[in-house]
Tab-separated table of C-alpha atoms in Angstrom:
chain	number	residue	atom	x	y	z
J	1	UNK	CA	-5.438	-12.382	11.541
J	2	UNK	CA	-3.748	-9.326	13.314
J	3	UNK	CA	-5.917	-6.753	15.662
J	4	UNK	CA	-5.428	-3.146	16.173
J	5	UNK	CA	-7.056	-2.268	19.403
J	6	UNK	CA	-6.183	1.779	19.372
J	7	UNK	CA	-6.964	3.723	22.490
J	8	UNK	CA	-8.535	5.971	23.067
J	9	UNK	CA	-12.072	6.392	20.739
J	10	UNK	CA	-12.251	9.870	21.499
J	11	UNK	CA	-10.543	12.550	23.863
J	12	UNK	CA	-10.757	16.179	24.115
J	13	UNK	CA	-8.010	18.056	24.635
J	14	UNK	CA	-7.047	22.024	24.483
J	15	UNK	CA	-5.233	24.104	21.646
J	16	UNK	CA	-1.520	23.659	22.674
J	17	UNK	CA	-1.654	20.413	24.485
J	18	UNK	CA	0.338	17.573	23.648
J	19	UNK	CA	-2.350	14.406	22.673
J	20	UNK	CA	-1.205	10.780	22.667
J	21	UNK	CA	-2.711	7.753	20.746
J	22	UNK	CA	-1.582	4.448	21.096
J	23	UNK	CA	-2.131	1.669	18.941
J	24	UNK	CA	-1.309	-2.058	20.265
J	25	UNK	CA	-1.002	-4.585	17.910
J	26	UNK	CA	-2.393	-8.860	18.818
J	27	UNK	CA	0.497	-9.906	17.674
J	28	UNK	CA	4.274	-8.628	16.313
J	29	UNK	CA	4.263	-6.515	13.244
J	30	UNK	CA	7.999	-5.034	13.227
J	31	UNK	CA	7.879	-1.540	11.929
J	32	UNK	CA	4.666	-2.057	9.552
J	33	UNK	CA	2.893	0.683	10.942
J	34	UNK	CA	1.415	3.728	9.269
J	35	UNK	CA	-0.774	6.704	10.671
J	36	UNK	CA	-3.804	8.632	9.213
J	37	UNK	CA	-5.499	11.729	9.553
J	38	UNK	CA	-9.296	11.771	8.551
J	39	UNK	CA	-11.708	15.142	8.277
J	40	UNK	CA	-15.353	14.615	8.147
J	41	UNK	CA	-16.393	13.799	4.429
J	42	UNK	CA	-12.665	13.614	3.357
J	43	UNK	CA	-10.367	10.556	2.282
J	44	UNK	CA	-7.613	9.613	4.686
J	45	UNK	CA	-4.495	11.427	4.792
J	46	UNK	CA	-1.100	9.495	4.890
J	47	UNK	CA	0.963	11.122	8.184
J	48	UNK	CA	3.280	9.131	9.422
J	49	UNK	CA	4.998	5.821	7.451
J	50	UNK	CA	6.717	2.995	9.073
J	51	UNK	CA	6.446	3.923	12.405
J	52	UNK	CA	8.358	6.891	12.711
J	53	UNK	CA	8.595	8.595	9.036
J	54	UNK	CA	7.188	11.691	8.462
J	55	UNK	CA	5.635	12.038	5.155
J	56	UNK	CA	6.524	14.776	2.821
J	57	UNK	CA	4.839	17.828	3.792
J	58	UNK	CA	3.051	16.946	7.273
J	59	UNK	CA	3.906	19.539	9.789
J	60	UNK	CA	6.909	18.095	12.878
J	61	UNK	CA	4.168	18.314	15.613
J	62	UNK	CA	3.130	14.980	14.420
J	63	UNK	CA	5.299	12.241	15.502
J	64	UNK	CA	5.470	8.274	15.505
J	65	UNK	CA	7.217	6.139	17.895
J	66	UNK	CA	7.174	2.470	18.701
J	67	UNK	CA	8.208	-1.618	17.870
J	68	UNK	CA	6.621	-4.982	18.093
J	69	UNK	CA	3.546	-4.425	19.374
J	70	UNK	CA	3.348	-1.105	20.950
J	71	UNK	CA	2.855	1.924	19.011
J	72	UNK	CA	2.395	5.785	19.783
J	73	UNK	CA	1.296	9.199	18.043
J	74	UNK	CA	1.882	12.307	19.244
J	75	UNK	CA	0.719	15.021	18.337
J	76	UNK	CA	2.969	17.441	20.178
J	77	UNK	CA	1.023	20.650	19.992
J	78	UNK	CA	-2.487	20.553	19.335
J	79	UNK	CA	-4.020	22.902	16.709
J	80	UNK	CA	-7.212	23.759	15.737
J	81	UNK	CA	-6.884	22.149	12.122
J	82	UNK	CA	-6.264	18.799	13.655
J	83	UNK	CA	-9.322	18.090	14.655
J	84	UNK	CA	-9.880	14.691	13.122
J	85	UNK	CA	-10.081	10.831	13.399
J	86	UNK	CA	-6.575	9.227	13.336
J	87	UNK	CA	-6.444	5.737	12.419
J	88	UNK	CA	-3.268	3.397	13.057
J	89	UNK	CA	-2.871	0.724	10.450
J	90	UNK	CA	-0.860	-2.231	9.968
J	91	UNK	CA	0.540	-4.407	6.826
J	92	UNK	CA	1.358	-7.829	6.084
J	93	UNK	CA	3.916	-9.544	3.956
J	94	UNK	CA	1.017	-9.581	0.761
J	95	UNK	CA	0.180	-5.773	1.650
J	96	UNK	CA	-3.354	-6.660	3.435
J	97	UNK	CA	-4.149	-3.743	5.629
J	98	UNK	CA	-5.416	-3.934	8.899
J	99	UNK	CA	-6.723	-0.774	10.759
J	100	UNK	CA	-7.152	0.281	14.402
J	101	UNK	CA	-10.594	1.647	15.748
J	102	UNK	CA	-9.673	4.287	14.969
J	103	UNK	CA	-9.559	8.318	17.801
J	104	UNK	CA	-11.783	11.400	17.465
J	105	UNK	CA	-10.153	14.150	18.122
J	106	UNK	CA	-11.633	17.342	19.511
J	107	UNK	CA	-10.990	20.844	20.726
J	108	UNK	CA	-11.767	21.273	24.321
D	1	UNK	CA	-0.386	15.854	-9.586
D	2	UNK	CA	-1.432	12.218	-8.493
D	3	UNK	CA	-5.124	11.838	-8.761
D	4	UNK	CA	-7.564	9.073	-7.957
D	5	UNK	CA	-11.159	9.558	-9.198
D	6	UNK	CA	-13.407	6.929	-7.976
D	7	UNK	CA	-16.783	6.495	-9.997
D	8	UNK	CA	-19.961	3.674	-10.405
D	9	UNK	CA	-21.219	4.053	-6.761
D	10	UNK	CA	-25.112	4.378	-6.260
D	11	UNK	CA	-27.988	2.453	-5.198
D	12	UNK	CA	-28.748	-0.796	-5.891
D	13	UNK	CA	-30.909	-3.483	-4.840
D	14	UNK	CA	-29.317	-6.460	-1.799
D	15	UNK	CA	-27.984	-9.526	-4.084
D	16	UNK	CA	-27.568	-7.357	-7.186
D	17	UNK	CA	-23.728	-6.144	-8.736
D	18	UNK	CA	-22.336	-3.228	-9.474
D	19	UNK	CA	-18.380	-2.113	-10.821
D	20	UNK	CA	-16.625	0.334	-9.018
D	21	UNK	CA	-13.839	2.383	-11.381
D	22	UNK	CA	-11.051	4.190	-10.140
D	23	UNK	CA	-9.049	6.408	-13.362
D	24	UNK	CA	-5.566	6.984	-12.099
D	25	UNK	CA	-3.457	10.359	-13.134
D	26	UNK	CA	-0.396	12.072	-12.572
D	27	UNK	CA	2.014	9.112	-11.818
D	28	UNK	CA	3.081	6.044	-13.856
D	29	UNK	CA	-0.342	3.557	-12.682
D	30	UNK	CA	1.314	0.489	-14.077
D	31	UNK	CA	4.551	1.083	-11.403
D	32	UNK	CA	2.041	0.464	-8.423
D	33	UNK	CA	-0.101	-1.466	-6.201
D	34	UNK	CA	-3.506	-0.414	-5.548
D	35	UNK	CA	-5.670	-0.934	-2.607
D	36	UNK	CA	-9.751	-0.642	-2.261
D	37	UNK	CA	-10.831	0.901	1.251
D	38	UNK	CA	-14.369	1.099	2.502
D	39	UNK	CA	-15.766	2.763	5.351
D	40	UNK	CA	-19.412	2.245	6.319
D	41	UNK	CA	-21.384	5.652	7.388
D	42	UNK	CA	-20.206	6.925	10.773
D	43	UNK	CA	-17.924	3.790	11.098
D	44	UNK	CA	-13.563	2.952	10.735
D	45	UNK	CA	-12.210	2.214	7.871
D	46	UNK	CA	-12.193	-1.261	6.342
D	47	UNK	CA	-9.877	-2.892	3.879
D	48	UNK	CA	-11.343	-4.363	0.909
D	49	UNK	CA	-8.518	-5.769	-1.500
D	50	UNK	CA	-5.017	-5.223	-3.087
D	51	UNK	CA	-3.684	-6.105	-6.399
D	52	UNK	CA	-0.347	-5.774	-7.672
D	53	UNK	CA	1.187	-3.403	-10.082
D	54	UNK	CA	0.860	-5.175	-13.024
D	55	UNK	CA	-2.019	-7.376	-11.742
D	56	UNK	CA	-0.900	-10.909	-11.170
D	57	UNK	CA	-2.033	-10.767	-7.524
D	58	UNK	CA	-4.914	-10.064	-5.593
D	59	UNK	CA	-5.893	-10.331	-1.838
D	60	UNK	CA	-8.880	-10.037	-0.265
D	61	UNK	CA	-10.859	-9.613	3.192
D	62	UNK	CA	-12.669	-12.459	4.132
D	63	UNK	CA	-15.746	-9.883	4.383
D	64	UNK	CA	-16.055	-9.817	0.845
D	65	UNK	CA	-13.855	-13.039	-0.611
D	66	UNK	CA	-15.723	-14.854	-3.471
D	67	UNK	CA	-17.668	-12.207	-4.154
D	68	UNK	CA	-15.572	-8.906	-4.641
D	69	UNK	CA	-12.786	-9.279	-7.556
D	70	UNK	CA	-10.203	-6.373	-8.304
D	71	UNK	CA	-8.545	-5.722	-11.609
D	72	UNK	CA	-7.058	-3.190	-13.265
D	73	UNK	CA	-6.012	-2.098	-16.479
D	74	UNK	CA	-2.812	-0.419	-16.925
D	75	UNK	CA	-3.616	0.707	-20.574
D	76	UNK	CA	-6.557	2.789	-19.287
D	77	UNK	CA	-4.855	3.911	-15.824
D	78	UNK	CA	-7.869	2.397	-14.424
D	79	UNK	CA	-8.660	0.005	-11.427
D	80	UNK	CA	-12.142	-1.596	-11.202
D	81	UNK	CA	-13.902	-3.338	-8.436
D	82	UNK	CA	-16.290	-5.698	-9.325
D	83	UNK	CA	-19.111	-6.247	-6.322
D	84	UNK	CA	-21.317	-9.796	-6.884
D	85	UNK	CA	-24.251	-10.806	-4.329
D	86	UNK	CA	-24.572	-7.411	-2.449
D	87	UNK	CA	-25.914	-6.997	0.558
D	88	UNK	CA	-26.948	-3.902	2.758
D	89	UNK	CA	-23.685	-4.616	4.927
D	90	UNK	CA	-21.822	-3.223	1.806
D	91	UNK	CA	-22.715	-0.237	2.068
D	92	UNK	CA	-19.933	2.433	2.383
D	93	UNK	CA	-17.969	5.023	0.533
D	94	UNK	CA	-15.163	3.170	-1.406
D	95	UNK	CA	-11.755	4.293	-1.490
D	96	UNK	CA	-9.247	3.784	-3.699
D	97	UNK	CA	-5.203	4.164	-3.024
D	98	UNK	CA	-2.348	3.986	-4.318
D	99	UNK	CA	0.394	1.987	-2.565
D	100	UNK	CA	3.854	3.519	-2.992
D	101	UNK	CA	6.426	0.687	-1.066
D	102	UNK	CA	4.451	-0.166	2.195
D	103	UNK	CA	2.017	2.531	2.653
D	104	UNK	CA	-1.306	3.721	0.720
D	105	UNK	CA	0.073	7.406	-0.178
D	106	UNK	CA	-2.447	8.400	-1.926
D	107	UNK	CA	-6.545	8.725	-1.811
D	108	UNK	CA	-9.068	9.014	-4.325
D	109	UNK	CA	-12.191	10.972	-3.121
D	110	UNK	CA	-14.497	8.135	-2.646
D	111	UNK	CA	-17.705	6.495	-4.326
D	112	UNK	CA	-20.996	5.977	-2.377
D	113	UNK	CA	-22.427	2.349	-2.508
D	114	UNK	CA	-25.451	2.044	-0.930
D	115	UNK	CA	-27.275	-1.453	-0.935
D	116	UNK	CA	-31.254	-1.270	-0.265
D	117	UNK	CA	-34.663	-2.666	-1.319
């Protein structure tokens, strides 16, 4: 089975700054790659699809980047709304989901 | 709108069942795969199972194989969960989602399960 060891489990970080997640995967996974946002008490929220595609109606600070194995989100200017727990998860060929640790998010 | 409303959570007793719905809304149900998510209190998120669109396959985590089984019925817009020989690791909120290509698009609200004696 395929791990998702995303890094790290929490940071703090202030309004404006650019935040980084990564997201390695145990094995290759292509471009099967999607990002969540999650707010206390809420379902997840779809951000970013197949590595780099932002879904319809998520603001352009959020980005996706990566191949193989190695995988990135950026948020590229922090706001106070995005305070949250992202989640990286993967997909196999029979749609199985696998999902990282999981990063908390917080406002400095 | 697409909707997800997830429903039969609650408490029940470790080795008992219980049947999760999820009554789908707002897009053609039959068109899509579905997913059931689960995320234990103050933990990640787990995957449960998929099933196909129109039902002919389902996958499962080893967590829960020969005990969970997903179905659906696309007459009634309606996935189910079916949850044999529970026990207090099973406890979570359930999520249900919509798969739309590759990626779960779309979240229901979730369902509490809590397993206790």
């Amino acid at each position: 089975d395929i791990q998702m060891t995303q890094s790290p489990s929490s940071l703090s970080a202030s309004v404006g700054d650019r935040v980084t997640i990564t997201c390695q995967a145990s094995q290759d996974i292509s471009n099967y790659l999607n990002w969540y946002q999650q707010k206390p008490g809420k379902a997840p929220k779809l951000l970013i699809y197949d590595v780099s595609n932002l879904q319809t109606g998520v603001p352009s600070r959020f980005s996706g980047s990566g191949s193989g194995t190695d995988f990135t989100f950026t948020i590229y200017s922090l706001q106070p709304d995005d305070i949250a727990t992202y989640y990286c998860q993967q997909y196999d060929d029979f749609f199985a989901l696998t999902f990282g640790g999981g990063t908390k998010v917080e406002v400095k | 709108q697409v909707q997800l409303v997830e429903s039969g959570g609650g408490v029940v007793q470790p080795g008992r069942s219980l049947r999760l719905s999820c009554a789908a809304s707002g897009f053609t149900f039959s068109s899509y795969g579905m997913h059931w998510v689960r995320q234990a209190p103050g933990k990640g998120l787990e995957w449960v199972a998929v099933i196909w669109y129109d039902g002919s396959k389902g996958y499962y985590a080893d967590s829960v194989k020969g005990r969970f089984t997903i179905s659906r019925d696309n007459s009634k817009n309606t996935l189910y969960l079916q949850m044999n020989s529970l026990s207090v690791d099973d406890t979570a909120v359930y999520f249900c989602a919509r798969t739309y290509g590759t990626r779960p698009d779309y979240w229901g609200q979730g369902t509490l399960v809590t397993v206790s004696s």
